[in-house]
Structure formats: C-alpha cells, structure tokens
Coordinates of C-alpha atoms in Angstrom, one line a residue:
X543 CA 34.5 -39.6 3.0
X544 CA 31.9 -42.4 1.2
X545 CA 32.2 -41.9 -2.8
X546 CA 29.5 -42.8 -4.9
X547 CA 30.2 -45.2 -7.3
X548 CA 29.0 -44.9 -11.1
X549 CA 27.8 -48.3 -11.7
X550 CA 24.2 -49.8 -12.4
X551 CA 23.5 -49.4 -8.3
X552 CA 23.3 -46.1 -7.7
X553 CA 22.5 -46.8 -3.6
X554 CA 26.0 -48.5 -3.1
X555 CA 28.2 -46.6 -1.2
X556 CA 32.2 -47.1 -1.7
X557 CA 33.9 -46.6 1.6
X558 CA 37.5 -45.3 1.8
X559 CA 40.1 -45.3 4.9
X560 CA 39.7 -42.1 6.4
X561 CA 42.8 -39.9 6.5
X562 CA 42.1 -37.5 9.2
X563 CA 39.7 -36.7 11.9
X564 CA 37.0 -34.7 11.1
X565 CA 35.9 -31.5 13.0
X566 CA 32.4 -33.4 14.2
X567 CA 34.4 -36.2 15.6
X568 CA 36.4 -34.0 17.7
X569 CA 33.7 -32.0 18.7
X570 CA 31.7 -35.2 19.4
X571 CA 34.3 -36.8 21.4
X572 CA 35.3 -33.8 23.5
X573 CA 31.7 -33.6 24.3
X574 CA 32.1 -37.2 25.6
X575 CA 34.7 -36.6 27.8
X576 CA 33.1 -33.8 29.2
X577 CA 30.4 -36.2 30.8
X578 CA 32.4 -37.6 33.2
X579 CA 34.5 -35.3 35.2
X580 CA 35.7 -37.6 38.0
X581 CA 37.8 -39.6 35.5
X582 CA 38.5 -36.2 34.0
X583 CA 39.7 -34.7 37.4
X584 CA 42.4 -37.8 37.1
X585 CA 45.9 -37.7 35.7
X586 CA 46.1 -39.2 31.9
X587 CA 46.7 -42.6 31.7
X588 CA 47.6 -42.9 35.8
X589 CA 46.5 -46.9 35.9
X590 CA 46.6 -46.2 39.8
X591 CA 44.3 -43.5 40.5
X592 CA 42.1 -45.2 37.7
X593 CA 42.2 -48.3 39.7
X594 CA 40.9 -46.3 43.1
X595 CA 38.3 -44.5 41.0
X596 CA 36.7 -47.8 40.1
X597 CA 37.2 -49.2 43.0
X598 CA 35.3 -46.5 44.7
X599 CA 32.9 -46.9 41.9
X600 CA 32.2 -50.7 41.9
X601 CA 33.1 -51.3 45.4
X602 CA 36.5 -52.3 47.1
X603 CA 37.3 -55.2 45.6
X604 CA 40.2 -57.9 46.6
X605 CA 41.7 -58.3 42.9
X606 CA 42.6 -62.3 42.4
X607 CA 45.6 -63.8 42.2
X608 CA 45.8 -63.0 38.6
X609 CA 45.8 -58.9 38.9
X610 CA 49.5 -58.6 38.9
X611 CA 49.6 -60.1 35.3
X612 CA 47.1 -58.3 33.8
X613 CA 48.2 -54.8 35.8
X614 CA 51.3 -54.7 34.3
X615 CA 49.9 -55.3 31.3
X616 CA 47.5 -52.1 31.5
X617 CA 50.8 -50.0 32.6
X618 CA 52.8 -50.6 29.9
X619 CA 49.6 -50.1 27.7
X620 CA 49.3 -46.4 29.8
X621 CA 52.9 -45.9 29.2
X622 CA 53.1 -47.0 25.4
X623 CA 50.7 -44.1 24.8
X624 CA 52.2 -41.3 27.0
X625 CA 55.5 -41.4 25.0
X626 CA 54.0 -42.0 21.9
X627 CA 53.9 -38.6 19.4
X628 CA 51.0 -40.4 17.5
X629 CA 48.3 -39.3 19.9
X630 CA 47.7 -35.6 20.3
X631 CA 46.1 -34.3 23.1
X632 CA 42.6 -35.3 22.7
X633 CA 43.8 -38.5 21.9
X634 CA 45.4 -39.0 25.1
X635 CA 42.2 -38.2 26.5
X636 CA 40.6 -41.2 24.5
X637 CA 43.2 -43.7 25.3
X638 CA 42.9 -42.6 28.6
X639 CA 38.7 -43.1 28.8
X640 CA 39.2 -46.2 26.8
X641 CA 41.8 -47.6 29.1
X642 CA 39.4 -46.7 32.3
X643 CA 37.2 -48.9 30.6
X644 CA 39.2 -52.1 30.8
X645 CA 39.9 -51.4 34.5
X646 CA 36.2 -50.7 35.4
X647 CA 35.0 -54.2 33.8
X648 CA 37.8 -55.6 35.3
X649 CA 37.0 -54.5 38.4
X650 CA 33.2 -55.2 38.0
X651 CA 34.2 -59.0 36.7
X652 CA 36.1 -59.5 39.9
X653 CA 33.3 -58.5 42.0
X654 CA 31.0 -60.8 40.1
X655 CA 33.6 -63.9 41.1
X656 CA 33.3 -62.9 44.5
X657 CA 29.1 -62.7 44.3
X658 CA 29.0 -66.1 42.3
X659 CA 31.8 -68.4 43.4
X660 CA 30.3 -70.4 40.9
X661 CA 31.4 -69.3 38.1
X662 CA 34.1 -71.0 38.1
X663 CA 32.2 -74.3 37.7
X664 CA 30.5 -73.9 34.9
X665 CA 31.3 -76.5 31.8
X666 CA 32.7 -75.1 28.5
X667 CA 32.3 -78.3 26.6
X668 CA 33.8 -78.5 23.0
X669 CA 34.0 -75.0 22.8
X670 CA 34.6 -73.9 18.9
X671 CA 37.2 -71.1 18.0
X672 CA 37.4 -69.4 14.8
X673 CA 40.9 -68.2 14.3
X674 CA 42.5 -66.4 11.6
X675 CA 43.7 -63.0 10.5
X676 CA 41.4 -60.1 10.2
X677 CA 38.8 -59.5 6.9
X678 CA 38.7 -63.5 6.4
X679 CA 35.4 -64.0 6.4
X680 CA 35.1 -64.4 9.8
X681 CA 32.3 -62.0 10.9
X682 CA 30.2 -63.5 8.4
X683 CA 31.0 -67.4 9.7
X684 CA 30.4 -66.7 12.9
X685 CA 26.9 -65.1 12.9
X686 CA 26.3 -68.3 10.6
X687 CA 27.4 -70.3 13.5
X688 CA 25.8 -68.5 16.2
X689 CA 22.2 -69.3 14.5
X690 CA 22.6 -72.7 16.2
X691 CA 19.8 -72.9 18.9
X692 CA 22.5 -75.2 20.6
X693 CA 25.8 -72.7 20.6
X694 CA 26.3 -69.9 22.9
X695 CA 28.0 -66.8 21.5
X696 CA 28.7 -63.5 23.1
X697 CA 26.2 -60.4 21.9
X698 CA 28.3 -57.3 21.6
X699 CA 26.3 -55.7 24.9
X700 CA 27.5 -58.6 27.0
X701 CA 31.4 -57.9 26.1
X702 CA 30.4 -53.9 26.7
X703 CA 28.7 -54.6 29.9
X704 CA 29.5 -58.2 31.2
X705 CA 28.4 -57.7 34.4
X706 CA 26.7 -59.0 36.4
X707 CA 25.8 -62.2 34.4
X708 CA 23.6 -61.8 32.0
X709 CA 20.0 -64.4 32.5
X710 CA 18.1 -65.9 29.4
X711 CA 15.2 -64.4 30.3
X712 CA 15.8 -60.5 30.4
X713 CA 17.8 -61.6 26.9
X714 CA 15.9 -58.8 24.6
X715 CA 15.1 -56.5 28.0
X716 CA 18.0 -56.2 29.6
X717 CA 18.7 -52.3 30.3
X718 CA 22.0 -52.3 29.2
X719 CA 20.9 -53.3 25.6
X720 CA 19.9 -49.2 25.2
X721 CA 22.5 -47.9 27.4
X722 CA 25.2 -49.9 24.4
X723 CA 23.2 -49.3 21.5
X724 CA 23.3 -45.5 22.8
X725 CA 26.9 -46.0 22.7
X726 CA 27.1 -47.5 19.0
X727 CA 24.7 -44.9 18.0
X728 CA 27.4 -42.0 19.4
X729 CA 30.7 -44.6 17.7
X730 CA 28.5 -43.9 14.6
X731 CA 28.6 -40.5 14.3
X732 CA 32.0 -40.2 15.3
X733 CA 33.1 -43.1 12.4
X734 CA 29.7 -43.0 10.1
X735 CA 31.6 -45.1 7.5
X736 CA 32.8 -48.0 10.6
X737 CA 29.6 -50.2 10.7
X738 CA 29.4 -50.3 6.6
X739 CA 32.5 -52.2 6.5
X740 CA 31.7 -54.3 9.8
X741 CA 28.7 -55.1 11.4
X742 CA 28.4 -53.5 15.2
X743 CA 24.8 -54.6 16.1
X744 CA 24.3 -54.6 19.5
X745 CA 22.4 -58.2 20.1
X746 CA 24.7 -60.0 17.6
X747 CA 27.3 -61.8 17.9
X748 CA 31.0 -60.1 18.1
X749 CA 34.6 -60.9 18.6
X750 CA 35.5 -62.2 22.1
X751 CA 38.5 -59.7 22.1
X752 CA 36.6 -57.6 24.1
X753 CA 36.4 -59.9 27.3
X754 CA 40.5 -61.2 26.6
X755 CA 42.3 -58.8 29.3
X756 CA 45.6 -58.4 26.9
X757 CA 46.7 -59.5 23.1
X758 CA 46.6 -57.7 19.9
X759 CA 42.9 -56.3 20.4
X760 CA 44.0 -52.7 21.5
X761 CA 45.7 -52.9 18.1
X762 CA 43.3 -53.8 16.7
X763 CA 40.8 -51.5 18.5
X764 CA 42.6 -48.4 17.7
X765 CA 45.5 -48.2 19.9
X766 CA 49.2 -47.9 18.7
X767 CA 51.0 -50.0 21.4
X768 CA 54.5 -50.8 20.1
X769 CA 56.0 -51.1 23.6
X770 CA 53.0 -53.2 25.0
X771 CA 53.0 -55.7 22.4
X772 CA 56.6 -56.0 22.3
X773 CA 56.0 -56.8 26.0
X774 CA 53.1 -59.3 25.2
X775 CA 55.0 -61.1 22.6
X776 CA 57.8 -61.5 24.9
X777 CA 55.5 -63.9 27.6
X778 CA 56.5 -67.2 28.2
X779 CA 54.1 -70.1 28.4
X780 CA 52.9 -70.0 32.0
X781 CA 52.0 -66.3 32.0
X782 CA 50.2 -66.8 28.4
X783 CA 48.2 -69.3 30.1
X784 CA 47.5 -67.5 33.1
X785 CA 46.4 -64.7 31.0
X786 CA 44.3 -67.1 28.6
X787 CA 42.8 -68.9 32.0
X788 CA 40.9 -65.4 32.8
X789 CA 39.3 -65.6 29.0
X790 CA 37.8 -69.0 30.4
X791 CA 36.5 -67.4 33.7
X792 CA 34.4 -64.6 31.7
X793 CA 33.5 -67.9 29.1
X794 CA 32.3 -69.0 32.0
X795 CA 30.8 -65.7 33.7
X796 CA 28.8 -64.9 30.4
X797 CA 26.9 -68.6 31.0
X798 CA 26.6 -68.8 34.5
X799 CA 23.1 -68.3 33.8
X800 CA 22.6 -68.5 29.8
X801 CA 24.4 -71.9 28.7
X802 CA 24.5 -73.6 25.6
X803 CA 25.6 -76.5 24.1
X804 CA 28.8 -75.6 22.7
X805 CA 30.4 -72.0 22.8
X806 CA 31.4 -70.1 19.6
X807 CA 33.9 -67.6 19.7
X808 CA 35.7 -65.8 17.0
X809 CA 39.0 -63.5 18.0
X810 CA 42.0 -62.7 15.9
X811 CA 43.4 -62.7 19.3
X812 CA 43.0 -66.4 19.5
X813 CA 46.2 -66.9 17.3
X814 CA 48.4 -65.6 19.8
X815 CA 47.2 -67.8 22.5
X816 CA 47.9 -71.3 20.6
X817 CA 50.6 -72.5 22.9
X818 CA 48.3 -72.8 25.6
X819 CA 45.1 -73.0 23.9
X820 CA 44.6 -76.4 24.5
X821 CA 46.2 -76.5 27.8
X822 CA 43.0 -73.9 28.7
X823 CA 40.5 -75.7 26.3
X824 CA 41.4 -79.3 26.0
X825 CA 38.5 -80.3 24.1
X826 CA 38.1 -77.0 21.7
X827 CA 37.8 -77.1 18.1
X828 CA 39.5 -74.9 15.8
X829 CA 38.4 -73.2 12.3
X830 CA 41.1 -71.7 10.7
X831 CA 39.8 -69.2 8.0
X832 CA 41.8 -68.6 4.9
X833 CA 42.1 -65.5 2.1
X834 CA 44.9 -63.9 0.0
X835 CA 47.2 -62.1 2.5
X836 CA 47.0 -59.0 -0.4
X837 CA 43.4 -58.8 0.6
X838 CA 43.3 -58.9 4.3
X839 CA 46.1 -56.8 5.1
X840 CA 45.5 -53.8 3.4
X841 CA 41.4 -54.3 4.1
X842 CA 42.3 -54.6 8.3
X843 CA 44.8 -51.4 7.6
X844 CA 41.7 -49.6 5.9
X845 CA 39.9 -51.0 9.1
X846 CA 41.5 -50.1 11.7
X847 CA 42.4 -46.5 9.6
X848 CA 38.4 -45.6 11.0
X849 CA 39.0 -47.1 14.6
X850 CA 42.0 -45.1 15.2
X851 CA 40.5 -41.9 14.3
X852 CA 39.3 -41.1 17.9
X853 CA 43.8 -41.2 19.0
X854 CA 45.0 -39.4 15.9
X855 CA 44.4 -36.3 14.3
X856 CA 45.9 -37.9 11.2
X857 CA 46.8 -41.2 9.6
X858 CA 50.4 -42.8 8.9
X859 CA 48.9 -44.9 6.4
X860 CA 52.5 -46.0 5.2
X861 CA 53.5 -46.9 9.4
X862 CA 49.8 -48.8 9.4
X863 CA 50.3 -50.8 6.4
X864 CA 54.3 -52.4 8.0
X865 CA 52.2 -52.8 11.3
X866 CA 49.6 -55.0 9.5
X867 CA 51.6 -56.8 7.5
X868 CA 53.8 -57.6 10.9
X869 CA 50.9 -58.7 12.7
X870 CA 49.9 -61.3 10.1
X871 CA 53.4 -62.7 9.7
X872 CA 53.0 -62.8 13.7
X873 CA 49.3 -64.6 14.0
X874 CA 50.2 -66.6 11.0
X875 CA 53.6 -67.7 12.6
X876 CA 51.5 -68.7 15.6
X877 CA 48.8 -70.8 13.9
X878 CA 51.8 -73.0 12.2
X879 CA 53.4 -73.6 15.2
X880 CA 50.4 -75.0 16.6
X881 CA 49.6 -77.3 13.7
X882 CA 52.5 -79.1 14.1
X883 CA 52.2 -79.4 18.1
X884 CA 48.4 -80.3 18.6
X885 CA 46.4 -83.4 16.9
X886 CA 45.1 -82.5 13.4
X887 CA 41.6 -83.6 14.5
X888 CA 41.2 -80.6 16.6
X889 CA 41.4 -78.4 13.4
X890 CA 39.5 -77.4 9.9
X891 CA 40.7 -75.2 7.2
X892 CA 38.2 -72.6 5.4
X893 CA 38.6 -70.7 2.9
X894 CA 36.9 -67.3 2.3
X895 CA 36.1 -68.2 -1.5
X896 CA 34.5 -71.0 -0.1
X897 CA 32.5 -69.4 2.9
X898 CA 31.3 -66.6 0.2
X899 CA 30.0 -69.5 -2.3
X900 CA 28.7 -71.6 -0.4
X901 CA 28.6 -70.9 3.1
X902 CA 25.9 -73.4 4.5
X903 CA 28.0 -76.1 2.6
X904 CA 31.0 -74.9 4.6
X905 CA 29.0 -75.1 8.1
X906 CA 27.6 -78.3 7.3
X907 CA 31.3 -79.7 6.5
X908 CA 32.6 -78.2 10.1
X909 CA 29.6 -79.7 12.0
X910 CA 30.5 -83.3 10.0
X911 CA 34.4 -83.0 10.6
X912 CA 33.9 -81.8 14.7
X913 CA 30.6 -84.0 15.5
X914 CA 28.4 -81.4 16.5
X915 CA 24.8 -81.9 16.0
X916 CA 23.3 -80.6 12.8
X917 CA 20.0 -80.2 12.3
X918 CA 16.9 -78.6 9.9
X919 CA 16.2 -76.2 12.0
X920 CA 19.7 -74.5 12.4
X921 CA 20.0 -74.5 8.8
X922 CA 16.0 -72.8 8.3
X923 CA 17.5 -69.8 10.9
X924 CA 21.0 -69.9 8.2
X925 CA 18.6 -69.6 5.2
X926 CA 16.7 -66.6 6.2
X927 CA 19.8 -64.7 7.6
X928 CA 21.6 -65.0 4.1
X929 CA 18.5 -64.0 2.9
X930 CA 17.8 -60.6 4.8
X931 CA 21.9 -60.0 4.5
X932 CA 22.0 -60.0 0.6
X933 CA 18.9 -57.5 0.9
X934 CA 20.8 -55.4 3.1
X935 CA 24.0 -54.9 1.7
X936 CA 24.9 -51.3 0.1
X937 CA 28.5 -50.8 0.5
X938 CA 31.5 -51.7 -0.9
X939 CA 35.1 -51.3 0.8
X940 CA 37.9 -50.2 -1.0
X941 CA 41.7 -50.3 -0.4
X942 CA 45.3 -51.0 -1.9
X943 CA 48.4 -52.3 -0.7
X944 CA 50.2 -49.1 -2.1
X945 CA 47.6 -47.0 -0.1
X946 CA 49.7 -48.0 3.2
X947 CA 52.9 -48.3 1.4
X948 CA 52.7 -52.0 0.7
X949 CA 53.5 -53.8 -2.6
X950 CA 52.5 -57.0 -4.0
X951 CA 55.7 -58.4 -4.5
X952 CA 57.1 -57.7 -0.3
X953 CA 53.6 -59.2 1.0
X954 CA 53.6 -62.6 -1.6
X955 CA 57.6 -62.9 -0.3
X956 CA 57.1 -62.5 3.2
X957 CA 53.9 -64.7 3.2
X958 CA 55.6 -67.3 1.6
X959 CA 55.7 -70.0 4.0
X960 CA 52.0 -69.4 5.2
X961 CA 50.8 -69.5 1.7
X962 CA 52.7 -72.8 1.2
X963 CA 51.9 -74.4 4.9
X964 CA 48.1 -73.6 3.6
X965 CA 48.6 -75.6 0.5
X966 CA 50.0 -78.1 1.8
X967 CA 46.3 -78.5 3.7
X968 CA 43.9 -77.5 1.1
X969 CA 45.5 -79.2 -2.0
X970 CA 45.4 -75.7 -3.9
X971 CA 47.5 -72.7 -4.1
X972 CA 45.6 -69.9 -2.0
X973 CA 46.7 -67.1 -4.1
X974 CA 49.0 -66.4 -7.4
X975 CA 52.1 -65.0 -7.7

C-alpha cells in the first residue's frame, strides 16, 4: 500500500512492493475472466486448443516457416506454469488469458503477412536500440528520443493491438486507442501503485518486448518461467536469429504504413539477442544505459513485485530478489560479449546520473556520435516534455536489497566484472565499494 511521506511535499506518494494480492484484484480479475467464456470453456494452458480457438477467431491461417520455433517456445512457457506451485488457481487462469494473448496476435500478425506481402520490404534503416538492464533510465531516454519528428517508435496500443497495420492518419482515432486505454484503466485498478513507478500511457512510446515472440519479457511481465528460460538460454545462434528475424518483420509491420526515419526501440530483451543483433540489423546503433547494479536490481524486483500480483496470491520476495540479480549477471554477460565481437562505432555508453542531469546534453551527444540529424525543433518538443514531466511527478519508489534477500556486498562481488568492463569505457568507477 502507498505510504505518505512526512517531508515538506505532502502530495508525494512513496510506493512500496506489494506483498500480496488484494481482495479487489482478485475480485477484479475473476471478473475478467468471466468475459470470455470460450477461452474459459478451454483446458488451462492447452497451447493446442488455444491455437484452434484463435484460429477460428482470426481466420485459418497457414502459420510461416517460423511457427515451430516460436510454438515450442509457448509450450514450454504453458508447461513452466502448470508445474509451478507459485501460481494458485486464479493465477493459472491469468497465465493462461495472458498466454492466449500471445497466440491470438500471433495469429493476427501472420494473417497480416499474408494480406500485405509487403511487409516484408519495408527499410529499417539505422535503426537505434537502447539496451540495458531494467530501472536505467531507459523509459525516460526513450520518450526523449521518440520526440524526434524523424524516429518511429512503437505506442503502447500498437504492441497491444498490432494488427492490421496501423496508418498515420487514423494516429489519434484509431478505435483500438479506447479499446487499450480501457484495458490500462482495468491494469490500474488491479495494480493502482504500477503506473506511479512506470509510465503506461497508451499513445506513448513503450518497450518493444511486447511484439518480441520469446526472451526475458514474460519475466519481466509477471511470469515465473524457470523451465522456459532455461530453454531460451540454451538456443544456439541460428534459432536466436530466427527468433530475432520475426522482431524485424513486426519492425516492419508497425511501418508498413507509418515510416520514419530511423526506428527507436528500447527492450531489456535486446541484451539477450546480441549474437545476432547485427546479423538481423546490420546498420543498428546501440545505447547502452548504465546505473549502480544495487539500484536497478532491487528497484526491477520492487517492479515486477506489482506485475506479478495477477499469478500469485503472495510474494517470495527473497526467490525474486536471486532471480533479479541472475538476470542482470545474464543481460550484462551478454552485452560484454558483444563489445568485444562487434565494431565499437556501433555503440554509446550512458549513464543514468548523466541522463537525470542533463538529459538533452546526453541526446545531443548520441545524435553527434551516430550521425543522425539534430535539429531545433526536436530539441523545442524535448524542452516542453521535461517541462510538463517535472510538473507531473508525485511519487517516489522505494526498495532495498535486503527487502528480496539481497546484500550489498553478494551484488558489488558478483557485478564485479560488469562494473569494471564499464569503467574501462567511461573513465570512472560506476559505483563504490
């Protein structure tokens, strides 16, 4: 629950990792799942009959060449779950709507290559990729970023509702802007505390994990996965890149129609793709974003502590926090193992301290060092953003690295050779021992 902080604001809010579900949220989501009895007259977590119910929903579609891959993947997401004693029953239920989900757009996004065979045509030229660990800054960057009347990023109602292609000119009409707002507005009474500590507006930008089939987003979404990440972790280059090559295709589907310049993506997911990121994207550019792993880890725990609320009726904050710190070591592993294997021009290093100070310094350095075009305008649209966000800010997060059974000492030794790696591009120690 929000506590209210005695300081000279009396409006800020301090916002904690919720422990358990609340009654409201249950009530709230079994009220959701009420809605749609077909997919509730199906067997929890059957990826078959989910497959024939959107099929018989969307149309019968001839999956691509690709399906296999990403099938599998959904199964041993499905199965993860069944055998898992963290999900009670109406979290089975959740996993089991929330998994649907994937399949329908799937199925929708392969109808939509079948309508417009040219989709897979369309340019992504330069295409830039934030990449880092969660609570980096990165949410705040990349709105920055999308400002650019020349980049293209994804609005959140595109990645809930891709299809069919979205036009430029139904861009602040288009119905399924209050079908997905409906749906935010429902997320926020089920997590009221969720959109204080991350933005979820549904015409801005958001993370491109959303449209990336498999990787660390159901994680990161909510999900605990052990068996389907050990499964992902454990693909070798060509399947990675086969997996990565779909991402393009819905880069692509999202501009069939709406193009820009450049596309601008942000994903912690991106981290895990590396070794083939280049062979998918061989002209992208990469920010890499930078803060004290003692910050982000416990702050993504906190995080993802709300998202998981809808699977759980209570928190292993303790079994969270090893799972965060496991994922950093993970994504961090994977971003220096691509330094060393790709040309250092491709890539620029931020730091959060930095974005926070001066962030239209920082995107004025990553234009300079990538070439992309600059101008007074973008930074007039950056100006009055900052401007309206300082006004609008209220809450504060708060978390520990004891709070999910973390201490300072494991994290700073098991960071180690990230934290020197980063110095060794930055000139500076990120954090203190």
């Amino acid at each position: 629950m929000p506590m209210r902080r005695g300081t000279a604001d009396p409006d800020e809010t301090i916002v904690v990792a919720p422990e358990r579900r609340s009654p409201k949220a249950a009530q709230l989501l079994t009220m959701l799942l009420s809605l749609d009895r077909e997919l509730g007259a199906r067997d929890l977590l059957d990826v078959d009959q989910f497959l024939e119910l959107a099929q018989s929903r969307v149309g019968p579609v001839s999956l691509g060449a690709s399906a296999e891959l990403h099938v599998e993947g959904i199964r041993r997401l499905a199965d993860s779950v069944a055998r898992d004693p963290f999900y009670d029953d109406l979290g089975r239920y959740m996993a089991s709507h929330y998994i649907y989900g994937w399949i329908e757009r799937y199925v929708q996004f392969e109808q939509d290559l079948a309508d417009y065979p040219d989709i897979v045509d369309v340019p992504v030229a330069k295409p830039l990729f934030l990449v880092s660990f969660g609570r980096t800054g990165s949410t705040f960057l990349h709105h920055l970023l999308a400002l650019d009347p020349q980049a293209r990023a994804p609005r959140l109602w595109e990645l809930q509702e891709p299809s069919p292609p979205p036009r430029p000119e139904t861009a602040v009409t288009d119905p399924r802007i209050g079908r997905v707002r409906s749906q935010s507005d429902f997320r926020a009474a089920v997590m009221p505390d969720l959109h204080k500590i991350h933005e979820f507006a549904v015409q801005a930008p958001e993370e491109c994990q959303h449209m990336m089939w498999h990787g660390p987003q159901h994680m990161i979404l909510g999900l605990r996965s052990p068996d389907y990440w050990r499964w992902f972790r454990t693909l070798g280059p060509s399947r990675l890149q086969q997996l990565y090559a779909g991402y393009r295709r819905q880069v692509q589907h999202l501009q069939l129609f709406h193009r820009g310049g450049h596309w601008v993506s942000k994903s912690l997911a991106h981290a895990h793709f590396l070794p083939v990121l280049f062979k998918v994207f061989p002209d992208a550019r990469i920010v890499r974003l930078h803060r004290d792993p003692c910050q982000i880890i416990p702050a993504l725990a906190s995080l993802i502590a709300h998202l998981q609320m809808p699977y759980t009726a209570r928190s292993d904050f303790h079994d969270l926090g090893r799972r965060m710190l496991e994922l950093f070591e993970q994504s961090m592993d994977g971003m220096m193992q691509a330094d060393a294997e790709a040309p250092s021009d491709c890539f620029a290093d931020v730091v959060f301290d930095d974005v926070v100070k001066d962030p239209i310094g920082t995107v004025r350095a990553i234009y300079a060092r990538f070439g992309y075009d600059y101008t007074a305008a973008f930074e007039t649209l950056m100006r009055r953003h900052l401007k309206a966000d300082a006004a609008s800010r209220r809450f504060k997060h708060v978390y520990t690295l004891e709070q999910f059974g973390l201490s300072r000492a494991e994290v700073m030794a098991r960071s180690e050779a990230y934290l020197s790696w980063v110095e060794r591009r930055i000139g500076a120690r990120l954090c203190r021992a």
